[in-house]
XYZ file of C-alpha atoms in Angstrom:
635
model
C 121.242 75.459 108.289
C 120.599 71.753 108.649
C 119.530 69.487 111.411
C 120.240 65.895 110.353
C 117.981 63.168 111.562
C 119.284 60.603 108.945
C 118.492 60.304 105.285
C 116.523 57.490 103.666
C 115.633 57.268 99.984
C 112.025 57.487 98.861
C 110.780 54.955 96.368
C 108.308 56.381 93.874
C 104.828 55.035 94.386
C 101.917 54.918 91.975
C 101.776 57.962 89.688
C 98.009 58.021 89.734
C 97.571 59.609 93.163
C 95.739 62.944 93.242
C 95.637 63.571 89.493
C 93.828 66.826 88.749
C 94.435 67.362 85.011
C 96.056 65.308 82.246
C 96.461 66.722 78.730
C 98.638 65.436 75.855
C 96.964 67.385 72.994
C 96.746 64.294 70.807
C 93.866 65.592 68.706
C 93.541 65.514 64.944
C 96.141 67.563 63.107
C 95.489 71.339 63.386
C 92.440 70.886 65.676
C 91.543 73.859 67.862
C 91.541 73.419 71.646
C 88.088 74.928 72.228
C 86.647 72.014 70.244
C 88.437 69.521 72.464
C 87.485 70.221 76.075
C 89.062 73.653 76.526
C 87.033 76.810 77.223
C 87.699 80.176 75.576
C 87.780 82.931 78.208
C 89.363 85.793 76.232
C 89.567 86.879 72.585
C 86.876 84.516 71.385
C 86.888 83.994 67.617
C 90.344 85.411 66.966
C 93.378 83.225 66.232
C 92.222 80.127 68.091
C 94.870 78.022 69.805
C 95.369 74.821 67.856
C 97.620 71.775 67.754
C 100.130 71.163 65.039
C 101.025 68.208 62.849
C 103.254 65.637 64.571
C 104.678 68.450 66.700
C 104.549 66.654 70.058
C 107.521 67.346 72.307
C 109.939 64.692 73.535
C 111.857 64.655 76.802
C 113.569 61.523 78.088
C 111.788 60.023 81.082
C 108.705 62.238 80.711
C 107.245 61.900 77.202
C 106.298 58.873 75.128
C 104.900 55.482 76.060
C 108.001 54.677 78.110
C 108.057 58.037 79.908
C 106.156 59.416 82.860
C 103.155 60.457 80.761
C 102.870 56.979 79.170
C 101.230 58.642 76.164
C 102.007 58.794 72.454
C 104.026 61.836 71.485
C 101.407 62.978 68.940
C 100.660 66.695 68.731
C 101.107 69.718 71.014
C 99.486 73.113 71.641
C 100.829 76.073 69.645
C 100.861 79.554 71.199
C 101.965 81.554 68.179
C 99.796 84.659 67.969
C 97.481 86.936 69.916
C 93.780 86.203 70.221
C 91.963 83.417 71.992
C 93.094 82.328 75.439
C 91.719 79.074 76.817
C 91.462 77.110 80.043
C 90.721 73.573 81.133
C 88.752 73.330 84.370
C 89.538 70.819 87.101
C 86.832 68.295 87.906
C 86.460 70.099 91.249
C 88.071 73.249 92.679
C 91.110 72.746 94.904
C 90.938 74.851 98.078
C 93.808 73.548 100.207
C 97.115 71.734 100.033
C 99.489 72.069 97.089
C 99.264 71.672 93.330
C 102.114 70.465 91.121
C 101.783 71.634 87.519
C 104.265 70.131 85.068
C 104.562 70.377 81.279
C 107.029 70.379 78.403
C 107.809 73.630 76.601
C 109.763 74.567 73.508
C 110.174 78.267 72.650
C 110.873 79.188 69.032
C 110.422 82.939 69.581
C 109.853 85.219 72.584
C 110.136 89.002 72.915
C 112.098 91.474 74.994
C 109.553 92.589 77.588
C 108.256 89.090 78.304
C 104.830 87.821 79.184
C 103.108 84.899 80.873
C 101.913 82.111 78.602
C 100.362 79.695 81.094
C 98.977 79.938 84.592
C 96.424 78.679 87.098
C 93.065 80.299 87.801
C 89.489 79.775 88.944
C 88.675 77.617 85.901
C 86.049 78.083 83.200
C 86.229 81.851 83.288
C 88.481 84.762 82.415
C 87.717 86.492 85.703
C 90.731 86.986 87.965
C 92.450 86.104 90.161
C 95.033 84.468 87.962
C 98.082 83.065 89.752
C 100.999 80.708 89.266
C 101.925 82.613 86.102
C 104.865 81.321 84.068
C 106.735 83.827 81.911
C 109.326 83.810 79.146
C 111.345 86.638 77.613
C 114.402 87.157 75.475
C 117.616 87.173 77.474
C 120.159 89.954 77.351
C 122.317 87.269 75.728
C 121.478 87.109 72.036
C 119.606 83.973 71.037
C 118.817 82.951 74.636
C 115.671 83.118 76.790
C 114.816 83.378 80.483
C 111.872 81.786 82.273
C 110.090 83.465 85.193
C 107.166 83.049 87.549
C 104.889 85.174 89.713
C 101.341 85.516 90.982
C 101.191 89.051 89.574
C 101.907 90.887 86.327
C 105.422 91.613 87.583
C 107.566 88.573 86.826
C 110.537 87.292 88.784
C 112.939 85.919 86.184
C 115.708 83.392 86.624
C 119.110 84.607 85.496
C 119.813 81.228 83.850
C 119.904 81.397 80.055
C 118.067 78.729 78.071
C 118.122 77.918 74.369
C 115.497 78.521 71.738
C 114.105 75.472 69.918
C 114.943 73.225 72.873
C 112.482 71.236 74.984
C 112.468 71.754 78.762
C 110.452 70.285 81.618
C 108.870 72.959 83.812
C 107.447 72.104 87.229
C 105.404 74.644 89.187
C 104.408 74.048 92.797
C 101.587 76.253 94.047
C 100.404 76.287 97.677
C 96.652 76.847 97.451
C 96.136 79.815 99.770
C 95.715 83.575 99.751
C 99.489 83.978 100.116
C 100.010 81.604 97.183
C 103.605 80.500 97.762
C 105.067 79.097 94.558
C 108.242 77.430 93.348
C 109.302 76.822 89.763
C 111.932 74.421 88.440
C 113.201 74.379 84.848
C 114.781 71.016 84.053
C 117.023 70.314 81.084
C 117.353 66.552 81.720
C 115.745 63.975 83.962
C 112.586 63.790 86.036
C 113.366 64.284 89.758
C 111.982 61.438 91.865
C 111.120 63.775 94.757
C 110.688 67.456 95.327
C 113.803 67.487 97.494
C 115.732 65.752 94.708
C 114.739 68.562 92.332
C 117.137 70.825 94.206
C 116.816 74.558 94.692
C 113.946 76.013 92.708
C 114.774 78.514 89.980
C 112.100 80.866 91.333
C 110.394 81.067 94.740
C 107.930 83.769 95.713
C 104.629 84.306 97.471
C 101.793 86.777 97.831
C 98.778 87.727 95.736
C 97.572 84.157 95.498
C 94.158 82.527 95.736
C 92.691 79.812 97.928
C 90.521 78.575 95.055
C 92.285 76.887 92.135
C 89.956 75.603 89.467
C 91.795 75.256 86.178
C 94.922 75.466 84.040
C 95.197 78.246 81.431
C 97.053 78.871 78.155
C 97.614 82.451 76.966
C 98.705 84.057 73.715
C 100.332 87.208 75.072
C 102.070 88.607 71.985
C 102.117 88.086 68.220
C 105.898 87.721 68.453
C 105.638 84.636 70.657
C 105.962 81.111 69.291
C 105.703 78.595 72.120
C 104.824 74.907 72.031
C 103.353 73.279 75.149
C 102.820 69.553 75.664
C 102.324 66.868 78.309
C 100.419 68.900 80.914
C 99.940 67.175 84.271
C 98.498 68.639 87.481
C 98.691 66.576 90.672
C 98.184 67.097 94.378
C 101.614 65.570 95.050
C 104.968 65.500 93.295
C 104.221 63.708 90.000
C 101.355 61.910 91.720
C 103.491 60.023 94.221
C 101.934 58.664 97.414
C 101.583 61.523 99.905
C 104.052 61.712 102.736
C 102.926 60.498 106.155
C 104.563 63.595 107.626
C 102.231 66.552 107.093
C 102.981 70.201 107.845
C 100.109 72.445 108.907
C 99.751 76.194 108.400
C 102.579 78.065 110.036
C 102.410 81.008 112.428
C 104.982 83.791 112.356
C 105.818 86.153 115.208
C 108.006 89.241 115.106
C 110.803 89.099 117.668
C 110.629 92.904 117.880
C 108.833 95.770 116.175
C 111.186 98.687 115.510
C 111.938 101.178 112.754
C 114.862 98.975 111.767
C 114.946 95.516 110.186
C 113.854 92.987 112.788
C 113.778 89.181 112.936
C 110.899 86.750 113.289
C 110.159 83.229 114.506
C 108.071 80.662 112.626
C 106.227 77.745 114.208
C 105.137 74.935 111.875
C 102.889 72.277 113.452
C 103.264 68.749 112.094
C 101.459 65.423 112.309
C 102.438 61.995 111.035
C 105.878 62.105 112.566
C 107.736 59.081 113.933
C 106.965 57.308 110.636
C 110.409 57.539 109.059
C 113.661 59.412 109.178
C 113.660 63.018 108.039
C 116.250 65.676 107.316
C 115.205 69.301 107.653
C 116.989 72.200 105.969
C 116.101 75.866 105.733
C 117.340 78.672 103.523
C 117.283 81.096 106.478
C 117.246 80.991 110.259
C 117.952 78.152 112.686
C 115.848 75.002 112.999
C 114.681 73.849 116.411
C 111.602 72.460 118.107
C 110.416 68.864 117.924
C 112.096 66.143 115.877
C 109.600 64.682 113.353
C 111.717 61.529 113.074
C 110.964 60.624 116.697
C 107.873 62.691 117.571
C 104.397 61.910 116.215
C 102.932 65.395 116.669
C 104.792 68.595 117.421
C 106.188 71.870 116.173
C 109.150 72.681 113.976
C 110.446 76.111 115.021
C 112.670 78.326 112.855
C 114.184 81.340 114.602
C 116.214 84.377 113.629
C 114.834 84.975 110.133
C 115.122 88.523 108.792
C 111.871 90.467 108.582
C 110.534 90.590 105.040
C 112.591 87.578 103.899
C 110.660 84.488 102.852
C 112.398 81.163 103.368
C 112.056 77.593 102.183
C 111.969 74.583 104.514
C 113.061 71.369 102.772
C 112.155 67.929 104.076
C 114.157 64.979 102.745
C 114.711 61.410 103.811
C 111.701 59.129 104.001
C 109.804 61.886 102.178
C 110.951 64.766 100.036
C 109.083 68.069 99.746
C 109.431 71.773 100.451
C 107.417 74.495 102.169
C 107.752 78.217 101.469
C 107.127 80.447 104.489
C 105.985 84.012 103.855
C 107.640 86.620 106.047
C 105.674 88.967 108.304
C 106.196 92.707 108.426
C 107.469 93.974 111.759
C 106.722 97.663 111.273
C 106.006 100.452 113.708
C 103.122 102.902 113.738
C 104.524 106.216 112.462
C 104.538 109.183 114.823
C 102.890 112.513 113.988
C 103.768 114.907 112.503
C 104.644 112.539 109.685
C 106.756 113.465 106.666
C 107.350 111.141 103.702
C 109.595 112.200 100.839
C 110.012 108.623 99.525
C 113.814 108.516 99.972
C 114.006 104.890 98.797
C 115.866 103.136 96.004
C 114.397 103.682 92.543
C 112.783 100.505 91.226
C 112.059 99.027 94.651
C 108.552 98.612 96.041
C 107.067 101.035 98.560
C 105.554 98.197 100.599
C 109.030 96.900 101.460
C 110.015 100.114 103.233
C 109.673 100.375 106.989
C 106.925 103.015 106.910
C 104.528 101.215 104.555
C 102.839 97.841 104.347
C 101.075 96.078 101.490
C 97.400 95.218 101.495
C 95.294 93.375 98.936
C 96.957 91.652 95.965
C 98.408 92.501 92.577
C 101.201 94.696 91.302
C 103.272 96.829 93.646
C 103.525 100.570 94.210
C 106.957 101.345 92.751
C 109.588 103.981 93.555
C 110.543 106.227 90.644
C 113.267 108.810 90.205
C 112.671 112.532 90.474
C 110.242 114.774 92.311
C 107.063 116.748 91.857
C 107.344 120.471 92.558
C 104.891 123.047 93.894
C 105.292 126.582 95.208
C 105.978 126.466 98.942
C 107.257 122.869 98.889
C 110.879 121.974 98.292
C 110.938 118.316 97.327
C 113.578 115.737 98.159
C 114.063 111.992 97.892
C 112.174 110.252 95.075
C 108.482 109.599 94.357
C 106.015 106.692 94.243
C 104.165 105.533 91.129
C 101.003 103.441 91.040
C 97.884 102.826 89.005
C 95.920 100.295 87.013
C 95.219 97.211 89.206
C 97.276 96.016 92.145
C 98.228 96.184 95.786
C 97.072 98.818 98.202
C 99.915 100.398 100.155
C 99.100 101.520 103.695
C 101.090 103.632 106.138
C 99.732 103.659 109.724
C 100.279 106.647 111.998
C 99.441 107.659 115.560
C 95.710 107.199 116.141
C 93.992 110.588 116.055
C 90.636 111.398 117.688
C 88.521 114.476 118.360
C 90.680 115.123 121.433
C 93.528 115.961 119.049
C 91.445 118.560 117.220
C 91.766 117.226 113.670
C 93.793 115.339 111.095
C 95.299 116.855 107.936
C 97.284 115.362 105.067
C 98.924 117.089 102.106
C 100.531 115.479 99.075
C 101.348 116.087 95.431
C 99.958 114.008 92.555
C 100.643 113.916 88.841
C 98.552 111.735 86.534
C 101.095 110.525 84.008
C 98.933 108.226 81.867
C 95.137 108.008 81.458
C 95.143 105.917 78.274
C 93.937 102.736 79.967
C 90.702 104.434 81.147
C 88.798 104.539 77.876
C 85.253 105.305 79.092
C 84.368 108.913 79.847
C 82.959 109.253 83.369
C 84.737 106.210 84.811
C 85.638 106.940 88.420
C 87.430 105.301 91.326
C 88.990 106.252 94.638
C 92.786 106.296 94.839
C 93.596 107.722 98.298
C 91.959 106.588 101.535
C 92.139 107.700 105.156
C 91.742 104.675 107.431
C 91.172 104.056 111.117
C 94.685 102.673 111.583
C 96.043 99.158 112.000
C 92.812 97.453 110.916
C 92.778 99.695 107.788
C 89.007 100.219 107.678
C 88.224 102.865 105.046
C 86.875 106.125 106.499
C 87.373 108.799 103.833
C 88.076 108.558 100.109
C 89.474 110.815 97.394
C 88.099 110.037 93.936
C 89.296 110.618 90.397
C 86.955 110.732 87.371
C 87.773 110.826 83.675
C 86.178 113.784 81.888
C 87.016 113.655 78.176
C 90.807 114.061 78.060
C 90.951 115.602 81.534
C 89.945 114.565 85.039
C 88.180 115.816 88.169
C 88.741 115.112 91.857
C 86.055 114.147 94.367
C 85.594 113.472 98.081
C 83.357 111.119 100.084
C 83.244 109.584 103.546
C 81.526 106.393 102.363
C 80.678 104.451 99.229
C 82.628 103.284 96.203
C 81.317 106.058 93.936
C 80.426 109.699 94.480
C 78.833 112.685 92.791
C 80.744 115.109 95.023
C 83.280 116.395 92.466
C 84.981 119.757 92.195
C 84.345 121.309 88.748
C 88.038 122.073 88.177
C 89.442 120.108 85.235
C 93.038 118.896 85.449
C 95.262 117.666 82.624
C 97.524 114.667 82.354
C 100.938 115.966 83.389
C 99.617 118.597 85.841
C 101.095 118.570 89.340
C 98.287 119.042 91.857
C 98.613 119.746 95.571
C 95.831 118.107 97.576
C 95.201 118.934 101.219
C 92.540 116.850 102.918
C 91.399 117.380 106.492
C 88.853 116.288 109.064
C 87.912 118.278 112.156
C 85.833 115.335 113.421
C 82.741 116.997 112.042
C 83.377 117.756 108.377
C 85.722 116.354 105.746
C 87.405 119.039 103.637
C 89.675 119.050 100.596
C 91.651 121.945 99.155
C 92.992 121.628 95.615
C 96.075 123.637 94.666
C 95.796 126.026 97.632
C 98.290 128.786 98.331
C 100.289 127.281 101.181
C 101.467 130.597 102.567
C 97.900 131.677 103.399
C 96.160 128.324 103.925
C 94.266 127.907 107.190
C 91.419 125.693 108.326
C 89.035 128.579 107.659
C 90.124 128.876 104.008
C 87.145 127.886 101.860
C 87.711 124.287 100.711
C 86.976 123.022 97.208
C 85.095 120.018 98.575
C 83.323 119.106 101.803
C 81.479 116.060 103.094
C 79.836 115.499 106.462
C 79.782 111.819 107.449
C 76.393 110.435 108.490
C 78.098 109.018 111.578
C 81.113 110.904 112.878
C 84.460 109.206 112.258
C 85.833 108.327 115.685
C 89.483 107.622 114.791
C 91.856 108.204 111.912
C 95.177 106.387 111.876
C 96.275 105.480 108.371
C 96.858 106.739 104.827
C 96.403 104.331 101.911
C 97.248 104.399 98.200
C 94.739 102.344 96.221
C 94.976 100.800 92.765
C 91.374 100.106 91.813
C 91.273 98.504 88.376
C 92.737 98.689 84.885
C 89.630 100.484 83.580
C 89.201 103.100 86.320
C 92.585 103.970 87.854
C 95.101 105.924 85.769
C 98.835 105.757 86.330
C 99.958 108.498 88.687
C 102.891 109.681 90.764
C 102.606 110.806 94.385
C 105.199 112.804 96.295
C 105.859 114.797 99.471
C 103.226 113.339 101.793
C 102.767 115.228 105.075
C 100.348 114.327 107.889
C 99.679 116.389 111.019
C 96.934 117.266 113.488
C 96.897 120.876 112.255
C 97.316 122.684 108.960
C 100.081 124.711 110.611
C 101.864 121.416 111.258
C 101.641 120.588 107.563
C 103.116 123.938 106.609
C 106.008 123.493 109.038
C 106.812 120.025 107.717
C 106.732 121.344 104.155
C 109.408 123.912 104.994
C 112.346 121.813 103.936
C 115.719 123.071 102.721
C 114.999 126.439 104.394
C 118.111 126.637 106.619
C 119.923 129.792 105.604
C 123.390 129.276 104.168
C 123.237 125.483 104.441
C 126.022 123.504 102.829
C 126.835 119.802 103.194
C 130.270 118.724 101.922
C 132.123 116.818 100.624
C 129.408 114.919 98.772
C 130.244 112.157 97.890
C 131.856 111.401 101.270
C 135.224 109.719 100.691
C 136.961 109.622 104.089
C 134.193 108.765 106.535
C 133.278 112.324 107.554
C 131.277 115.199 106.122
C 130.727 118.788 107.261
C 127.660 120.965 107.798
C 127.861 124.743 107.689
C 125.022 127.275 108.051
C 124.758 131.003 108.608
C 123.798 130.401 112.259
C 126.050 127.398 112.945
C 123.811 126.703 115.947
C 123.198 123.393 117.699
C 121.489 121.032 115.288
C 120.005 117.535 115.124
C 121.390 115.383 112.322
C 119.601 112.173 111.305
C 120.748 109.855 108.528
C 118.426 107.324 106.839
C 119.313 104.499 104.478
C 117.425 103.798 101.239
C 114.915 101.608 103.115
C 114.025 104.528 105.373
C 115.819 102.993 108.368
C 117.448 105.471 110.732
C 121.151 104.636 110.845
C 122.516 107.679 112.676
C 121.086 110.354 114.964
C 123.059 112.988 116.803
C 122.647 116.449 118.337
C 125.749 118.566 117.964
C 127.156 122.089 117.659
C 130.126 120.779 115.705
C 130.305 120.981 111.928
C 131.917 117.554 111.427
C 129.738 114.416 111.242
C 131.426 111.007 111.439
C 129.814 108.358 109.202
C 132.757 105.947 109.031
C 130.552 103.173 110.462
C 128.181 103.324 107.463
C 128.528 101.230 104.327
C 129.013 102.776 100.930
C 125.745 103.773 99.287
C 123.078 106.452 99.047
C 121.552 108.005 102.173
C 119.267 110.880 103.131
C 120.498 113.295 105.809
C 117.926 115.396 107.682
C 119.172 118.502 109.489
C 117.078 120.480 111.990
C 118.412 123.796 113.287
C 116.510 126.573 115.072
C 113.142 125.029 114.159
C 113.948 124.708 110.476
C 114.532 121.412 108.681
C 116.481 120.530 105.543
C 116.904 117.208 103.793
C 119.818 116.378 101.524
C 120.852 113.290 99.554
C 124.240 111.991 100.720
C 126.503 109.575 98.857
C 129.118 107.631 100.832
C 131.957 106.093 98.818
């Protein structure tokens, strides 16, 4: 929505303001970059990046002595192999504000899976974090390509098709912060005078950023690539224009409610330098209110009614033209115990976007995959979660548990699907953590260690390594049931126990007594440690309770005698439930995000779902103390 305050045009000022890097690659024919001010940070000595012979790129208004760069066309960098990757450090690290990274690119060849070929980073080193990554891949349309951007190794690609052997202007805006909001524009003609004039960015995203930007990087990601890059410029403002008098400070976001459904939030953006021109504000979500920067020197712009989890972009035009990406908060409840998680979410989505889980740390996401793990005594439903290598931690908080509750127990299934990335025998890391709750302080850790072509599992209450490993060797592809518990004296772990006879007195495979007793447990976390220590694995059927008996009860799914749910798919807005007992039952329906969309207690067999949209749901039925979960399709 827009709130018009009047629109004035911005005249471009000097293009020398805030220049961070300038690079036209006009070195001697076939010179290598690491001999001309660039630093090798990966693949040293193999297929160095060089410049070509009179291969400089041209783009009207940007290249050449009459263009923005005011530099001879000359040569350009060639990314046409695998091997050396290089970076050019800024004169000084940038720790606040925004960076605008622009360059010309011409792609002769890409490949199907895509990869990032340039990005920002700390400068001078190959040590992460890397961020502001720009990707290219072959389009589904033959002979076309797509550009993408992200702060992680999972790209967000534009659906726009671009041509091979054609020069484009790419502009990346990166907000220098831990959330790392970024926007990317791909321009086929012209050089926009202002950020607002550039129009809607092809890609906007945030998360997994860094508050320390120190250099620009070039990467040879695949031998199939053939990419030419030229005319690199990095500025603190849009093409080095004079900064706007109106300045927006760091925003605050507040959830309007915290429920198990999708809530809304309000954003407050302080500003200074107002009453210096006439400004138009527009937002991609919510309603703009608060103070008017056209008439107020200092105040707050307030955007209300934005959907939880949805980032939005605020655009300022008029006397100045720029944008600000606002990262959405998560308005999620603390899960009640006993807690049961069968991962009934859409395949391919990220676990951290569901209402039971929240993301921590940075990197690649925990992803939902199709299918289930199976184990005697557990009837699986829903889908499963896959994680590994290096990436985000995914945390699910639950009701805080103390010694007054007796204990805390969690059971879950794992299957290591790929250990190839962990090449060193004995490499270990922890992959599951019990935390103290909302603050997510680590209190107990489950470890995994490579042992030849197999692995072992370990337990510890503290430390990032342990020697406390069970001797049992597991294979890639094995499904393993892990039960971990704490009686507020001793940590215990049972590996592949017989559920029918498991009690707290059953001899555990592993124990650990914390030096200082753990006072509170209130969260379960999936951790992706690093690409050299964490294998790829699937987790399924998580149960958490204050007793082992509670775990066993929650694992008794699909045990209602004679249960049938029909028709499935539902075509006329109703479905029926029949059982041998046909007793009073509680019926709860969840959508693919885990949101409860229907809950009823009834003795009738007919359930009316005419108010629900078409799609896939999970229906949970509880009758006479027994619970069953079924997938339900509504057409």
